[in-house]
Amino acid sequence: MNIFPENVSTYGQEIDNLFWLIFAFVAIAFVISLFVLLYPLIKYNRKAAPKAEYITGEKRKHFKWVVVALVLLLGSDFVILYCEHDAWGQIESVPAKADVKVGIIARQWNWIFVYPGPDGILNTADDVIVDDMNSSLHVPINKNVVFELRSQDVIHSFFLANARFKQDVLPGRTVVRWFNLTKEGKYDISCTQICGVLHSKMRNFVMVESEDKYKHYIDSLYTANGRKTAMK
Ligand SMILES: [Cu+2]
Protein backbone atom coordinates (compact mmCIF):
# COMPACT_ATOMS: atom_id res chain seq x y z
CA MET A 1 0.00 0.00 0.00
CA ASN A 2 1.34 3.43 -0.82
CA ILE A 3 -0.48 6.40 0.61
CA PHE A 4 2.47 8.79 0.27
CA PRO A 5 3.54 11.12 -2.51
CA GLU A 6 5.80 9.34 -4.96
CA ASN A 7 9.27 8.73 -3.56
CA VAL A 8 12.06 10.08 -5.77
CA SER A 9 15.07 9.96 -3.46
CA THR A 10 17.62 7.21 -2.90
CA TYR A 11 16.87 6.98 0.82
CA GLY A 12 13.11 7.58 0.69
CA GLN A 13 12.10 3.92 0.69
CA GLU A 14 13.93 3.35 3.97
CA ILE A 15 11.96 6.17 5.56
CA ASP A 16 8.69 4.68 4.28
CA ASN A 17 9.62 1.28 5.71
CA LEU A 18 10.33 2.91 9.05
CA PHE A 19 6.99 4.69 8.94
CA TRP A 20 5.14 1.38 8.57
CA LEU A 21 7.23 -0.29 11.27
CA ILE A 22 6.44 2.48 13.76
CA PHE A 23 2.82 2.50 12.60
CA ALA A 24 2.59 -1.24 13.35
CA PHE A 25 3.96 -0.76 16.88
CA VAL A 26 1.59 2.13 17.54
CA ALA A 27 -1.37 0.16 16.14
CA ILE A 28 -0.61 -2.79 18.44
CA ALA A 29 -0.18 -0.45 21.41
CA PHE A 30 -3.49 1.20 20.53
CA VAL A 31 -5.37 -2.12 20.49
CA ILE A 32 -3.77 -3.25 23.76
CA SER A 33 -4.59 0.08 25.45
CA LEU A 34 -8.19 -0.07 24.28
CA PHE A 35 -8.50 -3.60 25.61
CA VAL A 36 -7.01 -2.64 28.98
CA LEU A 37 -9.45 0.26 29.22
CA LEU A 38 -12.60 -1.44 27.97
CA TYR A 39 -12.30 -4.97 29.31
CA PRO A 40 -12.47 -4.06 33.02
CA LEU A 41 -15.31 -1.63 32.28
CA ILE A 42 -17.41 -4.48 30.97
CA LYS A 43 -16.22 -7.29 33.22
CA TYR A 44 -16.37 -5.36 36.49
CA ASN A 45 -19.55 -3.46 35.87
CA ARG A 46 -21.72 -2.23 38.71
CA LYS A 47 -23.53 -5.53 39.04
CA ALA A 48 -20.42 -7.73 39.02
CA ALA A 49 -18.35 -5.60 41.37
CA PRO A 50 -20.28 -2.86 43.04
CA LYS A 51 -17.38 -1.84 45.28
CA ALA A 52 -14.21 -0.39 43.82
CA GLU A 53 -10.84 -1.37 45.22
CA TYR A 54 -7.97 1.01 45.79
CA ILE A 55 -4.71 -0.34 44.36
CA THR A 56 -1.38 1.36 45.00
CA GLY A 57 0.60 -0.88 42.64
CA GLU A 58 3.17 -1.74 45.31
CA LYS A 59 2.19 -5.39 45.75
CA ARG A 60 4.20 -7.83 43.66
CA LYS A 61 1.19 -9.19 41.77
CA HIS A 62 0.20 -5.65 40.79
CA PHE A 63 3.66 -4.28 40.19
CA LYS A 64 4.51 -6.98 37.66
CA TRP A 65 2.12 -5.33 35.22
CA VAL A 66 4.11 -2.12 35.43
CA VAL A 67 7.21 -4.13 34.54
CA VAL A 68 5.43 -5.89 31.65
CA ALA A 69 4.38 -2.54 30.15
CA LEU A 70 7.86 -1.12 30.62
CA VAL A 71 9.55 -4.10 28.95
CA LEU A 72 7.12 -3.96 26.00
CA LEU A 73 7.70 -0.25 25.57
CA LEU A 74 11.49 -0.41 25.86
CA GLY A 75 11.56 -3.51 23.66
CA SER A 76 9.71 -1.77 20.83
CA ASP A 77 11.93 1.31 21.24
CA PHE A 78 15.03 -0.81 20.79
CA VAL A 79 13.60 -2.62 17.75
CA ILE A 80 12.83 0.77 16.15
CA LEU A 81 16.28 2.12 17.06
CA TYR A 82 17.91 -0.95 15.54
CA CYS A 83 15.85 -0.73 12.33
CA GLU A 84 16.34 3.00 11.82
CA HIS A 85 20.10 2.78 12.24
CA ASP A 86 20.67 2.26 8.53
CA ALA A 87 18.37 5.05 7.31
CA TRP A 88 19.82 7.43 9.88
CA GLY A 89 23.34 6.62 8.73
CA GLN A 90 22.46 7.25 5.09
CA ILE A 91 20.85 10.60 5.70
CA GLU A 92 23.37 11.86 8.24
CA SER A 93 26.47 10.90 6.29
CA VAL A 94 26.75 13.75 3.82
CA PRO A 95 28.93 12.63 0.88
CA ALA A 96 32.39 14.16 1.16
CA LYS A 97 32.48 14.80 -2.57
CA ALA A 98 29.32 16.50 -3.76
CA ASP A 99 28.32 16.34 -7.44
CA VAL A 100 26.40 19.57 -6.96
CA LYS A 101 26.54 22.13 -4.17
CA VAL A 102 23.80 24.63 -3.50
CA GLY A 103 22.75 27.01 -0.76
CA ILE A 104 19.16 27.14 0.41
CA ILE A 105 18.16 30.17 2.42
CA ALA A 106 14.83 30.55 4.20
CA ARG A 107 13.32 33.97 4.63
CA GLN A 108 9.83 35.13 5.53
CA TRP A 109 8.29 33.99 3.15
CA ASN A 110 10.30 32.45 0.39
CA TRP A 111 13.05 29.93 -0.27
CA ILE A 112 16.14 31.49 -1.85
CA PHE A 113 18.54 29.36 -3.89
CA VAL A 114 22.25 30.09 -4.16
CA TYR A 115 24.32 28.44 -6.88
CA PRO A 116 28.09 28.50 -6.70
CA GLY A 117 29.48 30.65 -9.51
CA PRO A 118 31.90 29.44 -12.18
CA ASP A 119 34.48 28.68 -9.46
CA GLY A 120 32.18 25.91 -8.19
CA ILE A 121 32.58 27.09 -4.60
CA LEU A 122 29.69 28.32 -2.48
CA ASN A 123 29.79 31.54 -0.47
CA THR A 124 32.16 33.35 -2.79
CA ALA A 125 31.66 36.62 -4.69
CA ASP A 126 30.55 34.95 -7.93
CA ASP A 127 27.60 33.05 -6.40
CA VAL A 128 24.34 33.40 -8.28
CA ILE A 129 21.30 34.05 -6.13
CA VAL A 130 17.76 33.21 -7.23
CA ASP A 131 15.39 35.14 -5.02
CA ASP A 132 11.93 35.07 -6.59
CA MET A 133 8.64 34.07 -5.02
CA ASN A 134 7.78 30.45 -5.79
CA SER A 135 10.94 29.91 -7.86
CA SER A 136 12.46 26.49 -8.49
CA LEU A 137 15.67 24.87 -7.33
CA HIS A 138 17.19 23.09 -10.33
CA VAL A 139 19.15 19.91 -9.69
CA PRO A 140 20.46 17.18 -12.01
CA ILE A 141 19.01 13.68 -11.83
CA ASN A 142 20.91 10.87 -10.05
CA LYS A 143 23.52 13.19 -8.56
CA ASN A 144 24.51 13.77 -4.96
CA VAL A 145 23.23 17.25 -4.20
CA VAL A 146 24.75 18.68 -1.02
CA PHE A 147 23.01 21.75 0.31
CA GLU A 148 23.61 24.28 3.07
CA LEU A 149 20.45 25.36 4.86
CA ARG A 150 20.31 28.79 6.47
CA SER A 151 17.65 31.15 7.75
CA GLN A 152 17.68 34.92 7.56
CA ASP A 153 15.06 35.47 10.23
CA VAL A 154 13.03 32.88 12.15
CA ILE A 155 12.94 29.09 12.38
CA HIS A 156 11.67 27.51 9.17
CA SER A 157 11.59 23.88 8.12
CA PHE A 158 12.64 22.63 4.70
CA PHE A 159 10.34 19.83 3.54
CA LEU A 160 10.63 17.94 0.29
CA ALA A 161 7.92 15.30 0.67
CA ASN A 162 8.90 13.43 -2.49
CA ALA A 163 12.40 12.92 -1.09
CA ARG A 164 11.13 12.14 2.44
CA PHE A 165 13.39 14.91 3.62
CA LYS A 166 12.55 17.39 6.36
CA GLN A 167 14.95 19.57 8.28
CA ASP A 168 14.51 22.56 10.57
CA VAL A 169 16.33 25.67 9.37
CA LEU A 170 17.65 27.73 12.25
CA PRO A 171 18.82 31.34 12.25
CA GLY A 172 22.52 31.57 13.05
CA ARG A 173 23.27 28.01 12.06
CA THR A 174 24.25 26.27 8.83
CA VAL A 175 22.90 22.75 8.43
CA VAL A 176 24.51 20.67 5.69
CA ARG A 177 22.44 17.84 4.23
CA TRP A 178 22.10 16.01 0.93
CA PHE A 179 19.80 14.11 -1.38
CA ASN A 180 19.98 12.22 -4.62
CA LEU A 181 16.80 12.46 -6.69
CA THR A 182 16.07 9.68 -9.12
CA LYS A 183 13.17 10.88 -11.26
CA GLU A 184 12.81 13.92 -13.46
CA GLY A 185 9.97 16.24 -12.57
CA LYS A 186 8.77 19.18 -10.53
CA TYR A 187 8.29 18.63 -6.81
CA ASP A 188 6.97 20.81 -3.99
CA ILE A 189 9.19 22.40 -1.39
CA SER A 190 7.22 23.60 1.58
CA CYS A 191 7.92 25.14 4.95
CA THR A 192 6.68 22.96 7.79
CA GLN A 193 7.33 25.31 10.67
CA ILE A 194 4.80 28.06 11.31
CA CYS A 195 6.96 31.08 10.51
CA GLY A 196 4.54 33.99 10.29
CA VAL A 197 1.34 35.12 8.60
CA LEU A 198 2.35 34.04 5.08
CA HIS A 199 3.85 30.73 6.16
CA SER A 200 1.44 28.82 3.93
CA LYS A 201 2.61 30.81 0.88
CA MET A 202 6.19 29.65 1.39
CA ARG A 203 6.00 27.23 -1.48
CA ASN A 204 8.78 26.63 -3.99
CA PHE A 205 9.77 23.73 -6.21
CA VAL A 206 12.60 21.38 -7.04
CA MET A 207 13.12 20.74 -10.74
CA VAL A 208 14.91 17.46 -11.30
CA GLU A 209 16.41 17.58 -14.79
CA SER A 210 18.74 15.72 -17.10
CA GLU A 211 22.38 16.75 -16.85
CA ASP A 212 22.11 18.69 -20.12
CA LYS A 213 19.02 20.61 -19.14
CA TYR A 214 20.54 21.40 -15.77
CA LYS A 215 23.75 22.72 -17.30
CA HIS A 216 21.71 24.78 -19.70
CA TYR A 217 19.80 26.33 -16.81
CA ILE A 218 22.97 27.14 -14.87
CA ASP A 219 24.53 28.64 -18.00
CA SER A 220 21.47 30.82 -18.51
CA LEU A 221 21.76 32.01 -14.90
CA TYR A 222 25.37 33.01 -15.40
CA THR A 223 24.61 34.78 -18.65
CA ALA A 224 21.69 36.60 -17.06
CA ASN A 225 24.06 37.74 -14.36
CA GLY A 226 26.47 39.06 -16.95
CA ARG A 227 29.11 36.48 -16.15
CA LYS A 228 31.09 34.25 -18.42
CA THR A 229 29.61 30.77 -18.70
CA ALA A 230 32.06 28.28 -17.30
CA MET A 231 30.22 25.07 -16.50
CA LYS A 232 32.49 22.09 -16.87
CU1 LIG B 1 8.88 29.26 6.82
mmCIF file of C-alpha atoms and ligand atoms in Angstrom:
data_model
loop_
_atom_site.group_PDB
_atom_site.id
_atom_site.type_symbol
_atom_site.label_atom_id
_atom_site.label_comp_id
_atom_site.label_asym_id
_atom_site.label_seq_id
_atom_site.Cartn_x
_atom_site.Cartn_y
_atom_site.Cartn_z
ATOM 1 C CA MET A 1 0.000 0.000 0.000
ATOM 2 C CA ASN A 2 1.342 3.430 -0.824
ATOM 3 C CA ILE A 3 -0.477 6.404 0.608
ATOM 4 C CA PHE A 4 2.468 8.790 0.266
ATOM 5 C CA PRO A 5 3.535 11.122 -2.509
ATOM 6 C CA GLU A 6 5.805 9.341 -4.964
ATOM 7 C CA ASN A 7 9.273 8.734 -3.558
ATOM 8 C CA VAL A 8 12.063 10.078 -5.773
ATOM 9 C CA SER A 9 15.075 9.956 -3.460
ATOM 10 C CA THR A 10 17.621 7.213 -2.896
ATOM 11 C CA TYR A 11 16.874 6.983 0.821
ATOM 12 C CA GLY A 12 13.107 7.581 0.688
ATOM 13 C CA GLN A 13 12.100 3.919 0.686
ATOM 14 C CA GLU A 14 13.931 3.353 3.973
ATOM 15 C CA ILE A 15 11.960 6.173 5.564
ATOM 16 C CA ASP A 16 8.686 4.684 4.279
ATOM 17 C CA ASN A 17 9.616 1.278 5.706
ATOM 18 C CA LEU A 18 10.325 2.911 9.052
ATOM 19 C CA PHE A 19 6.988 4.689 8.938
ATOM 20 C CA TRP A 20 5.138 1.382 8.566
ATOM 21 C CA LEU A 21 7.229 -0.285 11.266
ATOM 22 C CA ILE A 22 6.438 2.482 13.764
ATOM 23 C CA PHE A 23 2.821 2.502 12.600
ATOM 24 C CA ALA A 24 2.590 -1.237 13.353
ATOM 25 C CA PHE A 25 3.960 -0.757 16.876
ATOM 26 C CA VAL A 26 1.588 2.127 17.539
ATOM 27 C CA ALA A 27 -1.368 0.164 16.142
ATOM 28 C CA ILE A 28 -0.606 -2.787 18.440
ATOM 29 C CA ALA A 29 -0.181 -0.445 21.412
ATOM 30 C CA PHE A 30 -3.494 1.201 20.527
ATOM 31 C CA VAL A 31 -5.367 -2.120 20.489
ATOM 32 C CA ILE A 32 -3.771 -3.246 23.763
ATOM 33 C CA SER A 33 -4.587 0.078 25.453
ATOM 34 C CA LEU A 34 -8.189 -0.069 24.283
ATOM 35 C CA PHE A 35 -8.496 -3.598 25.612
ATOM 36 C CA VAL A 36 -7.009 -2.644 28.979
ATOM 37 C CA LEU A 37 -9.449 0.258 29.219
ATOM 38 C CA LEU A 38 -12.604 -1.439 27.970
ATOM 39 C CA TYR A 39 -12.298 -4.974 29.315
ATOM 40 C CA PRO A 40 -12.466 -4.062 33.024
ATOM 41 C CA LEU A 41 -15.310 -1.629 32.285
ATOM 42 C CA ILE A 42 -17.413 -4.484 30.968
ATOM 43 C CA LYS A 43 -16.218 -7.291 33.217
ATOM 44 C CA TYR A 44 -16.366 -5.363 36.488
ATOM 45 C CA ASN A 45 -19.546 -3.464 35.872
ATOM 46 C CA ARG A 46 -21.718 -2.232 38.709
ATOM 47 C CA LYS A 47 -23.529 -5.535 39.035
ATOM 48 C CA ALA A 48 -20.425 -7.732 39.022
ATOM 49 C CA ALA A 49 -18.354 -5.603 41.366
ATOM 50 C CA PRO A 50 -20.284 -2.863 43.038
ATOM 51 C CA LYS A 51 -17.382 -1.836 45.279
ATOM 52 C CA ALA A 52 -14.210 -0.388 43.816
ATOM 53 C CA GLU A 53 -10.842 -1.370 45.215
ATOM 54 C CA TYR A 54 -7.968 1.008 45.785
ATOM 55 C CA ILE A 55 -4.705 -0.344 44.363
ATOM 56 C CA THR A 56 -1.376 1.363 44.999
ATOM 57 C CA GLY A 57 0.603 -0.879 42.638
ATOM 58 C CA GLU A 58 3.166 -1.742 45.308
ATOM 59 C CA LYS A 59 2.189 -5.393 45.747
ATOM 60 C CA ARG A 60 4.200 -7.827 43.658
ATOM 61 C CA LYS A 61 1.195 -9.191 41.774
ATOM 62 C CA HIS A 62 0.198 -5.652 40.787
ATOM 63 C CA PHE A 63 3.663 -4.282 40.190
ATOM 64 C CA LYS A 64 4.514 -6.980 37.665
ATOM 65 C CA TRP A 65 2.116 -5.334 35.224
ATOM 66 C CA VAL A 66 4.114 -2.115 35.428
ATOM 67 C CA VAL A 67 7.212 -4.132 34.536
ATOM 68 C CA VAL A 68 5.427 -5.894 31.646
ATOM 69 C CA ALA A 69 4.375 -2.543 30.146
ATOM 70 C CA LEU A 70 7.861 -1.118 30.621
ATOM 71 C CA VAL A 71 9.547 -4.100 28.952
ATOM 72 C CA LEU A 72 7.121 -3.958 25.995
ATOM 73 C CA LEU A 73 7.698 -0.247 25.567
ATOM 74 C CA LEU A 74 11.493 -0.405 25.863
ATOM 75 C CA GLY A 75 11.563 -3.513 23.664
ATOM 76 C CA SER A 76 9.711 -1.771 20.827
ATOM 77 C CA ASP A 77 11.928 1.306 21.241
ATOM 78 C CA PHE A 78 15.031 -0.813 20.795
ATOM 79 C CA VAL A 79 13.601 -2.620 17.755
ATOM 80 C CA ILE A 80 12.835 0.769 16.147
ATOM 81 C CA LEU A 81 16.282 2.120 17.056
ATOM 82 C CA TYR A 82 17.908 -0.954 15.535
ATOM 83 C CA CYS A 83 15.853 -0.732 12.325
ATOM 84 C CA GLU A 84 16.344 2.999 11.820
ATOM 85 C CA HIS A 85 20.099 2.783 12.239
ATOM 86 C CA ASP A 86 20.673 2.257 8.528
ATOM 87 C CA ALA A 87 18.373 5.047 7.312
ATOM 88 C CA TRP A 88 19.822 7.428 9.883
ATOM 89 C CA GLY A 89 23.341 6.618 8.730
ATOM 90 C CA GLN A 90 22.464 7.253 5.092
ATOM 91 C CA ILE A 91 20.849 10.605 5.697
ATOM 92 C CA GLU A 92 23.365 11.856 8.239
ATOM 93 C CA SER A 93 26.474 10.899 6.289
ATOM 94 C CA VAL A 94 26.746 13.752 3.821
ATOM 95 C CA PRO A 95 28.932 12.625 0.882
ATOM 96 C CA ALA A 96 32.392 14.156 1.160
ATOM 97 C CA LYS A 97 32.475 14.800 -2.569
ATOM 98 C CA ALA A 98 29.323 16.498 -3.764
ATOM 99 C CA ASP A 99 28.321 16.335 -7.436
ATOM 100 C CA VAL A 100 26.404 19.566 -6.958
ATOM 101 C CA LYS A 101 26.541 22.133 -4.174
ATOM 102 C CA VAL A 102 23.800 24.628 -3.500
ATOM 103 C CA GLY A 103 22.752 27.006 -0.764
ATOM 104 C CA ILE A 104 19.155 27.140 0.414
ATOM 105 C CA ILE A 105 18.156 30.173 2.422
ATOM 106 C CA ALA A 106 14.826 30.553 4.196
ATOM 107 C CA ARG A 107 13.324 33.975 4.626
ATOM 108 C CA GLN A 108 9.826 35.130 5.528
ATOM 109 C CA TRP A 109 8.289 33.991 3.146
ATOM 110 C CA ASN A 110 10.295 32.455 0.392
ATOM 111 C CA TRP A 111 13.049 29.926 -0.275
ATOM 112 C CA ILE A 112 16.140 31.489 -1.851
ATOM 113 C CA PHE A 113 18.542 29.362 -3.894
ATOM 114 C CA VAL A 114 22.246 30.088 -4.160
ATOM 115 C CA TYR A 115 24.316 28.438 -6.885
ATOM 116 C CA PRO A 116 28.091 28.499 -6.701
ATOM 117 C CA GLY A 117 29.480 30.652 -9.509
ATOM 118 C CA PRO A 118 31.899 29.441 -12.178
ATOM 119 C CA ASP A 119 34.478 28.684 -9.460
ATOM 120 C CA GLY A 120 32.178 25.911 -8.189
ATOM 121 C CA ILE A 121 32.580 27.086 -4.597
ATOM 122 C CA LEU A 122 29.688 28.319 -2.480
ATOM 123 C CA ASN A 123 29.794 31.536 -0.468
ATOM 124 C CA THR A 124 32.162 33.354 -2.794
ATOM 125 C CA ALA A 125 31.658 36.617 -4.689
ATOM 126 C CA ASP A 126 30.554 34.947 -7.933
ATOM 127 C CA ASP A 127 27.600 33.054 -6.401
ATOM 128 C CA VAL A 128 24.336 33.396 -8.284
ATOM 129 C CA ILE A 129 21.297 34.049 -6.126
ATOM 130 C CA VAL A 130 17.756 33.209 -7.232
ATOM 131 C CA ASP A 131 15.394 35.139 -5.024
ATOM 132 C CA ASP A 132 11.930 35.066 -6.589
ATOM 133 C CA MET A 133 8.636 34.075 -5.022
ATOM 134 C CA ASN A 134 7.776 30.450 -5.792
ATOM 135 C CA SER A 135 10.939 29.911 -7.859
ATOM 136 C CA SER A 136 12.464 26.491 -8.486
ATOM 137 C CA LEU A 137 15.671 24.873 -7.335
ATOM 138 C CA HIS A 138 17.189 23.091 -10.326
ATOM 139 C CA VAL A 139 19.153 19.908 -9.688
ATOM 140 C CA PRO A 140 20.456 17.183 -12.013
ATOM 141 C CA ILE A 141 19.011 13.680 -11.832
ATOM 142 C CA ASN A 142 20.910 10.869 -10.046
ATOM 143 C CA LYS A 143 23.515 13.185 -8.556
ATOM 144 C CA ASN A 144 24.511 13.773 -4.965
ATOM 145 C CA VAL A 145 23.225 17.249 -4.199
ATOM 146 C CA VAL A 146 24.750 18.678 -1.023
ATOM 147 C CA PHE A 147 23.014 21.746 0.313
ATOM 148 C CA GLU A 148 23.607 24.277 3.065
ATOM 149 C CA LEU A 149 20.448 25.360 4.859
ATOM 150 C CA ARG A 150 20.305 28.786 6.466
ATOM 151 C CA SER A 151 17.650 31.148 7.754
ATOM 152 C CA GLN A 152 17.683 34.921 7.564
ATOM 153 C CA ASP A 153 15.061 35.472 10.232
ATOM 154 C CA VAL A 154 13.032 32.882 12.153
ATOM 155 C CA ILE A 155 12.935 29.094 12.381
ATOM 156 C CA HIS A 156 11.672 27.509 9.172
ATOM 157 C CA SER A 157 11.593 23.878 8.121
ATOM 158 C CA PHE A 158 12.639 22.632 4.700
ATOM 159 C CA PHE A 159 10.340 19.833 3.539
ATOM 160 C CA LEU A 160 10.628 17.939 0.289
ATOM 161 C CA ALA A 161 7.920 15.302 0.670
ATOM 162 C CA ASN A 162 8.900 13.430 -2.487
ATOM 163 C CA ALA A 163 12.400 12.922 -1.090
ATOM 164 C CA ARG A 164 11.134 12.135 2.441
ATOM 165 C CA PHE A 165 13.393 14.913 3.622
ATOM 166 C CA LYS A 166 12.552 17.391 6.360
ATOM 167 C CA GLN A 167 14.945 19.567 8.281
ATOM 168 C CA ASP A 168 14.510 22.558 10.569
ATOM 169 C CA VAL A 169 16.333 25.672 9.372
ATOM 170 C CA LEU A 170 17.653 27.727 12.255
ATOM 171 C CA PRO A 171 18.815 31.340 12.252
ATOM 172 C CA GLY A 172 22.517 31.571 13.047
ATOM 173 C CA ARG A 173 23.275 28.011 12.060
ATOM 174 C CA THR A 174 24.246 26.269 8.829
ATOM 175 C CA VAL A 175 22.897 22.752 8.434
ATOM 176 C CA VAL A 176 24.507 20.665 5.690
ATOM 177 C CA ARG A 177 22.437 17.836 4.230
ATOM 178 C CA TRP A 178 22.103 16.011 0.925
ATOM 179 C CA PHE A 179 19.801 14.110 -1.378
ATOM 180 C CA ASN A 180 19.983 12.225 -4.624
ATOM 181 C CA LEU A 181 16.804 12.462 -6.687
ATOM 182 C CA THR A 182 16.066 9.684 -9.124
ATOM 183 C CA LYS A 183 13.173 10.879 -11.256
ATOM 184 C CA GLU A 184 12.814 13.922 -13.457
ATOM 185 C CA GLY A 185 9.970 16.236 -12.570
ATOM 186 C CA LYS A 186 8.774 19.181 -10.532
ATOM 187 C CA TYR A 187 8.287 18.628 -6.810
ATOM 188 C CA ASP A 188 6.970 20.807 -3.986
ATOM 189 C CA ILE A 189 9.192 22.399 -1.387
ATOM 190 C CA SER A 190 7.216 23.596 1.580
ATOM 191 C CA CYS A 191 7.917 25.137 4.946
ATOM 192 C CA THR A 192 6.684 22.957 7.794
ATOM 193 C CA GLN A 193 7.334 25.310 10.667
ATOM 194 C CA ILE A 194 4.796 28.057 11.306
ATOM 195 C CA CYS A 195 6.957 31.080 10.512
ATOM 196 C CA GLY A 196 4.540 33.992 10.291
ATOM 197 C CA VAL A 197 1.338 35.115 8.602
ATOM 198 C CA LEU A 198 2.355 34.045 5.080
ATOM 199 C CA HIS A 199 3.853 30.727 6.164
ATOM 200 C CA SER A 200 1.444 28.818 3.933
ATOM 201 C CA LYS A 201 2.610 30.806 0.885
ATOM 202 C CA MET A 202 6.186 29.652 1.389
ATOM 203 C CA ARG A 203 5.998 27.226 -1.480
ATOM 204 C CA ASN A 204 8.776 26.625 -3.990
ATOM 205 C CA PHE A 205 9.770 23.732 -6.209
ATOM 206 C CA VAL A 206 12.597 21.382 -7.039
ATOM 207 C CA MET A 207 13.117 20.745 -10.744
ATOM 208 C CA VAL A 208 14.911 17.457 -11.303
ATOM 209 C CA GLU A 209 16.407 17.575 -14.789
ATOM 210 C CA SER A 210 18.742 15.719 -17.102
ATOM 211 C CA GLU A 211 22.379 16.747 -16.845
ATOM 212 C CA ASP A 212 22.111 18.692 -20.124
ATOM 213 C CA LYS A 213 19.023 20.615 -19.139
ATOM 214 C CA TYR A 214 20.539 21.400 -15.768
ATOM 215 C CA LYS A 215 23.751 22.725 -17.296
ATOM 216 C CA HIS A 216 21.708 24.777 -19.700
ATOM 217 C CA TYR A 217 19.804 26.327 -16.815
ATOM 218 C CA ILE A 218 22.965 27.138 -14.870
ATOM 219 C CA ASP A 219 24.526 28.637 -18.001
ATOM 220 C CA SER A 220 21.473 30.817 -18.515
ATOM 221 C CA LEU A 221 21.757 32.010 -14.899
ATOM 222 C CA TYR A 222 25.365 33.006 -15.403
ATOM 223 C CA THR A 223 24.606 34.785 -18.645
ATOM 224 C CA ALA A 224 21.688 36.602 -17.060
ATOM 225 C CA ASN A 225 24.056 37.740 -14.359
ATOM 226 C CA GLY A 226 26.473 39.056 -16.954
ATOM 227 C CA ARG A 227 29.114 36.477 -16.146
ATOM 228 C CA LYS A 228 31.087 34.255 -18.419
ATOM 229 C CA THR A 229 29.612 30.767 -18.697
ATOM 230 C CA ALA A 230 32.056 28.278 -17.301
ATOM 231 C CA MET A 231 30.220 25.073 -16.501
ATOM 232 C CA LYS A 232 32.491 22.091 -16.871
HETATM 233 CU CU CU B 1 8.883 29.258 6.817
#
